[in-house]
Every structure is written in C-alpha cells, then in structure tokens.
Coordinates of C-alpha atoms in Angstrom, one line a residue:
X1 CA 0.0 0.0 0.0
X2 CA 2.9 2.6 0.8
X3 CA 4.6 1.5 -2.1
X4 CA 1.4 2.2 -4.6
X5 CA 1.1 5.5 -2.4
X6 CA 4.5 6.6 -3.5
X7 CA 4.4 5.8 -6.9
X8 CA 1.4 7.8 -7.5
X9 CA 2.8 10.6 -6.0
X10 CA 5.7 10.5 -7.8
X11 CA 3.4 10.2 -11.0
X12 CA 1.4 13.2 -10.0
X13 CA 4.6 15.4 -8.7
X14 CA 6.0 14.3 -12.9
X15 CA 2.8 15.2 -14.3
X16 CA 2.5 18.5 -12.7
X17 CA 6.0 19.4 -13.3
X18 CA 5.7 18.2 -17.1
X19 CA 2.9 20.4 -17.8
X20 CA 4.5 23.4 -15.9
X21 CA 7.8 22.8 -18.2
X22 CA 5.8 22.5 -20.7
X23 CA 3.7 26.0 -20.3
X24 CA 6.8 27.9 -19.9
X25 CA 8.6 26.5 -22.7
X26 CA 5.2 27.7 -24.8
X27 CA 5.1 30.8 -23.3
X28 CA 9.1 32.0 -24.1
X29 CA 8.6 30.8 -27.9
X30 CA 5.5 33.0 -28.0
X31 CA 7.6 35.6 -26.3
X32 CA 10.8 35.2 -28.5
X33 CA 7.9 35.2 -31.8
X34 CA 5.8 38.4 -31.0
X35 CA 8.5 40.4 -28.5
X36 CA 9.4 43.4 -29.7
X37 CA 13.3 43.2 -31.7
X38 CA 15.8 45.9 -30.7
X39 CA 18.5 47.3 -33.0
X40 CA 21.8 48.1 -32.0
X41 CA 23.7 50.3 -34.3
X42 CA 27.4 49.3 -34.6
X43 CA 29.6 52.2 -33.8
X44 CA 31.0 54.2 -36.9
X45 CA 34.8 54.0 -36.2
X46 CA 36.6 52.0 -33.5
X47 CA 38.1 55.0 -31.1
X48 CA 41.0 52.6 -30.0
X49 CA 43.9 51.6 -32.3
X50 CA 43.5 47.9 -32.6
X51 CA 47.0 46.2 -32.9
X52 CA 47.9 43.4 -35.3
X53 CA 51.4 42.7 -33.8
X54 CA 51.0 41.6 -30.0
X55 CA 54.0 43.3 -27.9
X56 CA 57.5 41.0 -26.8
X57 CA 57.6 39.5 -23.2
X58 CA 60.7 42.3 -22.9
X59 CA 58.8 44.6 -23.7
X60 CA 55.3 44.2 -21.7
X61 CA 57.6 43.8 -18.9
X62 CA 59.0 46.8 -19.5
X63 CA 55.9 48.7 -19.6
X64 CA 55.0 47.1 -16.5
X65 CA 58.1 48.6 -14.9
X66 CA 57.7 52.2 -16.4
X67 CA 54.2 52.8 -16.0
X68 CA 53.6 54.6 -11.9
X69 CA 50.3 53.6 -11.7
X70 CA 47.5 51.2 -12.7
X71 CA 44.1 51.1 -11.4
X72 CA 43.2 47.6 -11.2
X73 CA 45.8 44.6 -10.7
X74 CA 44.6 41.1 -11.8
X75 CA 47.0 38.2 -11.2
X76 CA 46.3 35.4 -12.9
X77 CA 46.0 34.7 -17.1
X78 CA 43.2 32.1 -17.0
X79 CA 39.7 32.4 -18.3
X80 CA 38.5 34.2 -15.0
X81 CA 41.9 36.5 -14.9
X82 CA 41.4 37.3 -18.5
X83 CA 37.6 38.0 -18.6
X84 CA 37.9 40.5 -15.4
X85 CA 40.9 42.4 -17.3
X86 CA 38.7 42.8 -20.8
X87 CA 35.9 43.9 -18.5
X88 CA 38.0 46.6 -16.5
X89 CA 39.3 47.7 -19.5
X90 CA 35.8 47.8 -21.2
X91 CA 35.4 50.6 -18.2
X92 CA 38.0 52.6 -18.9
X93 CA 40.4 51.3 -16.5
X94 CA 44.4 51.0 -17.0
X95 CA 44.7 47.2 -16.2
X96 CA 47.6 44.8 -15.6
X97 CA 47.1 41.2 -15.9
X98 CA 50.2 39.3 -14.5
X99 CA 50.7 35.0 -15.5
X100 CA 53.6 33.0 -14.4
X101 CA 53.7 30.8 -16.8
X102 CA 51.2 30.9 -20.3
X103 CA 47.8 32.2 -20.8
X104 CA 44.9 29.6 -19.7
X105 CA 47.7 27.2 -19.0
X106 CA 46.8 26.8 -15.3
X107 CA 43.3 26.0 -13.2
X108 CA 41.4 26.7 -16.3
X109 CA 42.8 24.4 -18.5
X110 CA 42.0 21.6 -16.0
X111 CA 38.3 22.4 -15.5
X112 CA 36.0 19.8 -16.4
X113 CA 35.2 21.7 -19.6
X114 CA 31.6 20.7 -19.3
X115 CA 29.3 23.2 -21.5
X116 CA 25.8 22.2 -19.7
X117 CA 21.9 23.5 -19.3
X118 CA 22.0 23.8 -15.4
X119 CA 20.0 20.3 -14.6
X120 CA 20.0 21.7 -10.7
X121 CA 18.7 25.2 -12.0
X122 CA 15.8 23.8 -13.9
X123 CA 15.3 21.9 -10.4
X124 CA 15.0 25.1 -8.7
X125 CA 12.9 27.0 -11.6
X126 CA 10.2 23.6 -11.2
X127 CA 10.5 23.3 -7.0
X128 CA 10.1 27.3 -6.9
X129 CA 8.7 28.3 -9.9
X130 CA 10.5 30.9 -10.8
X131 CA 10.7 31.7 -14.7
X132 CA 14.2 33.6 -14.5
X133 CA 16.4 30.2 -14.0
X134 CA 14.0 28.5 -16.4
X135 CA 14.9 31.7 -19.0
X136 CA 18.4 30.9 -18.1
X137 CA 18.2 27.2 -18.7
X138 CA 16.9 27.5 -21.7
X139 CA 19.6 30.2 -22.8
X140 CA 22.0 27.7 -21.7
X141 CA 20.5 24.8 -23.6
X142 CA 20.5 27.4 -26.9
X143 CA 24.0 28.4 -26.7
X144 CA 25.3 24.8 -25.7
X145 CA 23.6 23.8 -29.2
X146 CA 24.9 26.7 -30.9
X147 CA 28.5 25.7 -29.6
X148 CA 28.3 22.4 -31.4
X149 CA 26.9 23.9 -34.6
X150 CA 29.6 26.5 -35.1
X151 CA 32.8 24.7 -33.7
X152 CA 32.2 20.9 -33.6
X153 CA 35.9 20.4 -33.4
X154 CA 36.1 21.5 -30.1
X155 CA 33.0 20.2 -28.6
X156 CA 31.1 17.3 -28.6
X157 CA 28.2 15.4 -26.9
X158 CA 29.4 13.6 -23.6
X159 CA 27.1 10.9 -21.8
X160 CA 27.2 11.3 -17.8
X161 CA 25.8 8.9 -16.0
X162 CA 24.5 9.0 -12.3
X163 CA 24.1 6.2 -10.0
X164 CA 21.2 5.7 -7.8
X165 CA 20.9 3.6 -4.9
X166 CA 17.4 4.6 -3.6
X167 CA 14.6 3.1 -5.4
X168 CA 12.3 5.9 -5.0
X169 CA 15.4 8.4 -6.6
X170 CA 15.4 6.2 -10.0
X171 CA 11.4 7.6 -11.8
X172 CA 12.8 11.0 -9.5
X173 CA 15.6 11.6 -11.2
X174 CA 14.0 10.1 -14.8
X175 CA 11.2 12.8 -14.6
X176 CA 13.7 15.4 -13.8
X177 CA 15.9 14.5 -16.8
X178 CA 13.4 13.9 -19.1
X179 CA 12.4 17.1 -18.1
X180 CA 15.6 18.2 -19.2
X181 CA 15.7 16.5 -23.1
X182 CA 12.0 18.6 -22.9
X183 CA 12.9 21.9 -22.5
X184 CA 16.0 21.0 -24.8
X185 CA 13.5 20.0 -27.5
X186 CA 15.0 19.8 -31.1
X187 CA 18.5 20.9 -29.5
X188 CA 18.6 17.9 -27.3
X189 CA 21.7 16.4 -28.0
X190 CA 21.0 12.5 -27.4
X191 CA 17.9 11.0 -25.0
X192 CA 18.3 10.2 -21.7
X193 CA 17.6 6.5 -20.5
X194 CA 17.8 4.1 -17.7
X195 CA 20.2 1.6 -16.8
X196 CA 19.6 -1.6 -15.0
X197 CA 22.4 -2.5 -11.7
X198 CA 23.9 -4.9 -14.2
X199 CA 25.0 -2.4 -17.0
X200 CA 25.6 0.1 -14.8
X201 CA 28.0 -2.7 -12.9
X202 CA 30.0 -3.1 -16.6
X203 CA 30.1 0.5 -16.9
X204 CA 31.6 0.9 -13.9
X205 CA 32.9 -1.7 -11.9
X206 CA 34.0 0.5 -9.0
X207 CA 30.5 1.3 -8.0
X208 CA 28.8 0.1 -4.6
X209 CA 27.2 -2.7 -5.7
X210 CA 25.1 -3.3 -2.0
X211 CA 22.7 -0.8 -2.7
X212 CA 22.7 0.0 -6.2
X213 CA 19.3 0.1 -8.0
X214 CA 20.4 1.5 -11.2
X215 CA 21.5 4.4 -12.7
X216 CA 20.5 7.1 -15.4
X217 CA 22.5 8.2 -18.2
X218 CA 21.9 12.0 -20.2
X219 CA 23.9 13.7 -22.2
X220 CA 25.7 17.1 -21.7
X221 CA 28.6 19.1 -24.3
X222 CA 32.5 18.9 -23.3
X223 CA 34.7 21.5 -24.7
X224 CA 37.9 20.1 -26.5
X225 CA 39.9 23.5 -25.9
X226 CA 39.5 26.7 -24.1
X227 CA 38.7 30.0 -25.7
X228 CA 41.6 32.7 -25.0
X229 CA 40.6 36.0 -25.0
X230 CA 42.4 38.4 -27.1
X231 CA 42.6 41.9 -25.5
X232 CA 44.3 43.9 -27.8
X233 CA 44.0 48.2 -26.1
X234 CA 46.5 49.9 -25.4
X235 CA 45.8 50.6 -21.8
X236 CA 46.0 46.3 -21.1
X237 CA 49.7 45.6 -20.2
X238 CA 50.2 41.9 -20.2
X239 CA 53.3 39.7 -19.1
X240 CA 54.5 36.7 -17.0
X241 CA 57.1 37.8 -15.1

C-alpha cells in the first residue's frame, strides 16, 4: 500500500511538473515570436587603435616597470583572470594582468570543460517556480547547441551517467531529466535513459554494488579546448614575469 502511495505521487509530482515545463517552454517561444526586436547600431569608427602585432615579453615587462600607476591589478591569465581584465578595460580602467607561466595554462585548463543547461537550476525553476532560472536554462540549452553547430571540433556530446541507490530516486531523477531533453526540445543532444544494476556494474565496476538500483544516463557538451581572450588596447599591459 505505501509502495502504490509513492508511486502515484511520484506520478502526479512528474505530471505536474511536465505540464509546468511545458507552459513555460510555450510561453518564451510565443515571447521570442511576438517580442518586440531591438537594433543596435554598430559604432562608426573604433576609437581605439586595434594592434595586429602583439607586444615581446621584454617589452610588456618593461611597460609594467615604467608605468607609476595602474588602477586595477589582476594576477592570474586564465579564463576568469582574463575575462575580469577585458571587462576593466571595457570601463576605462588601465589594467595589468600578470601570468607565471602561459595564458589559460593553469586551473582553467584543468576544469571539467563541461558546457551544460544547469540540470539543478531547472530543479529550482520547477520546486520554486520561478521563470528567471527557467529563462536561463533554456539560454544555456540554446548556446550549448549553438556551440556544437559552429565549432564541432572542439566540442562534442558527452554521456554522464549517475548512479542511484534509492529506489524511489530512479522515476525521480528520470522525470527530472526527461524534463531536461523537454525543454531541450530539437536541440537535445542524445535522449536520456535508464540503466539496469547490471550495466551500470559493466560500466563501472567500481561502483557500490550493495545498494545499487540503477542508474540514469543523459547527455551534456565537453569542450575540447578553451577560448583565449584576445585583448588587444593599449591601456591592457600583459606579461608573465
């Protein structure tokens, strides 16, 4: 009798949160159809001298030296260093952005490289309803696709799959994901689906086999190589002392 009770709750709880997915995802594609389109106008001329040849390591280090003053310090050359020194310098700011060793060649380069929707933010946008982290989802999902489209040599699909060992967690977490493929729609990179103990055993060996009910596999984007940033103004001094 519990058991029955639980699966028709869990049955209910998917329903509900299908047709709330659902709604929203009808309701931005009406939005992004009648919403009103804004121009941006693309500046005449370019103010700032854009240079072809980038500057030696003697002489960015040398700048460094001669210059009394800068206004914001960043230490640092990976994709966080590098995206807060073309934003200060976006602002007007005289930056330095010091590296050790080479650009992106450090904590960066050893991120997972996962390009991914936000599975725990569509959570949160279902649990709370709130339409902003759906919006952002469904950005995510957009740009994860357009990734793919435009540079499939550095990206491609990449299974992940995720154990469970409660039995109540397995139609959980397969309403959630399928959830996910939804809002996805025709940019969902491969279906999700359900793995018994046994293939998930021959996937992974290593797993905890006591109280392992089976596991779900969906699909999410890894990126082959990081972007650099090229910040080419001449109030950016760059080097790696």
């Amino acid at each position: 009798m519990a058991f029955q009770k639980a699966v028709k709750g869990t049955v209910l709880i998917g329903g509900g949160a299908i047709a709330t997915v659902f709604g929203l995802s009808q309701f931005s594609q009406y939005r992004n159809k009648h919403g009103t389109l804004v121009n941006v106008q693309a500046a005449e001329a370019v103010t700032v001298p854009i240079k072809n040849d980038f500057p030696t390591r003697e002489e960015q280090i040398s700048t460094l030296k001669s210059t009394p003053e800068f206004d914001v310090l960043i230490i640092g050359g990976g994709a966080t260093g590098c995206g807060c020194a073309l934003d200060a310098v976006t602002r007007g700011l005289k930056t330095a952005l010091l590296e050790r060793d080479d650009f992106s060649s450090g904590t960066s380069s050893r991120s997972t490289k996962l390009i991914h929707g936000g599975v725990r933010y569509l959570q949160k946008a279902i649990m709370k309803l709130d339409f902003e982290q759906y919006k952002m989802v469904k950005e995510a999902l957009q740009e994860r696709a357009n990734l793919l489209e435009i540079a499939p040599h550095l990206s491609a699909p990449l299974p992940i799959m995720l154990p469970v060992y409660k039995w109540w967690q397995l139609p959980y977490y397969w309403i959630g994901i399928k959830l996910y493929d939804l809002v996805a729609g025709s940019q969902c990179l491969k279906r999700s689906y359900v793995l018994s103990k046994s293939r998930a055993l021959e996937h992974f060996p290593m797993l905890r086999k006591d109280k392992l009910v089976g596991a779900i596999v969906y699909y999410d984007e890894f990126r082959e190589t990081l972007l650099a940033i090229n910040i080419s103004t001449n109030q950016t001094k760059c080097a790696a002392p």
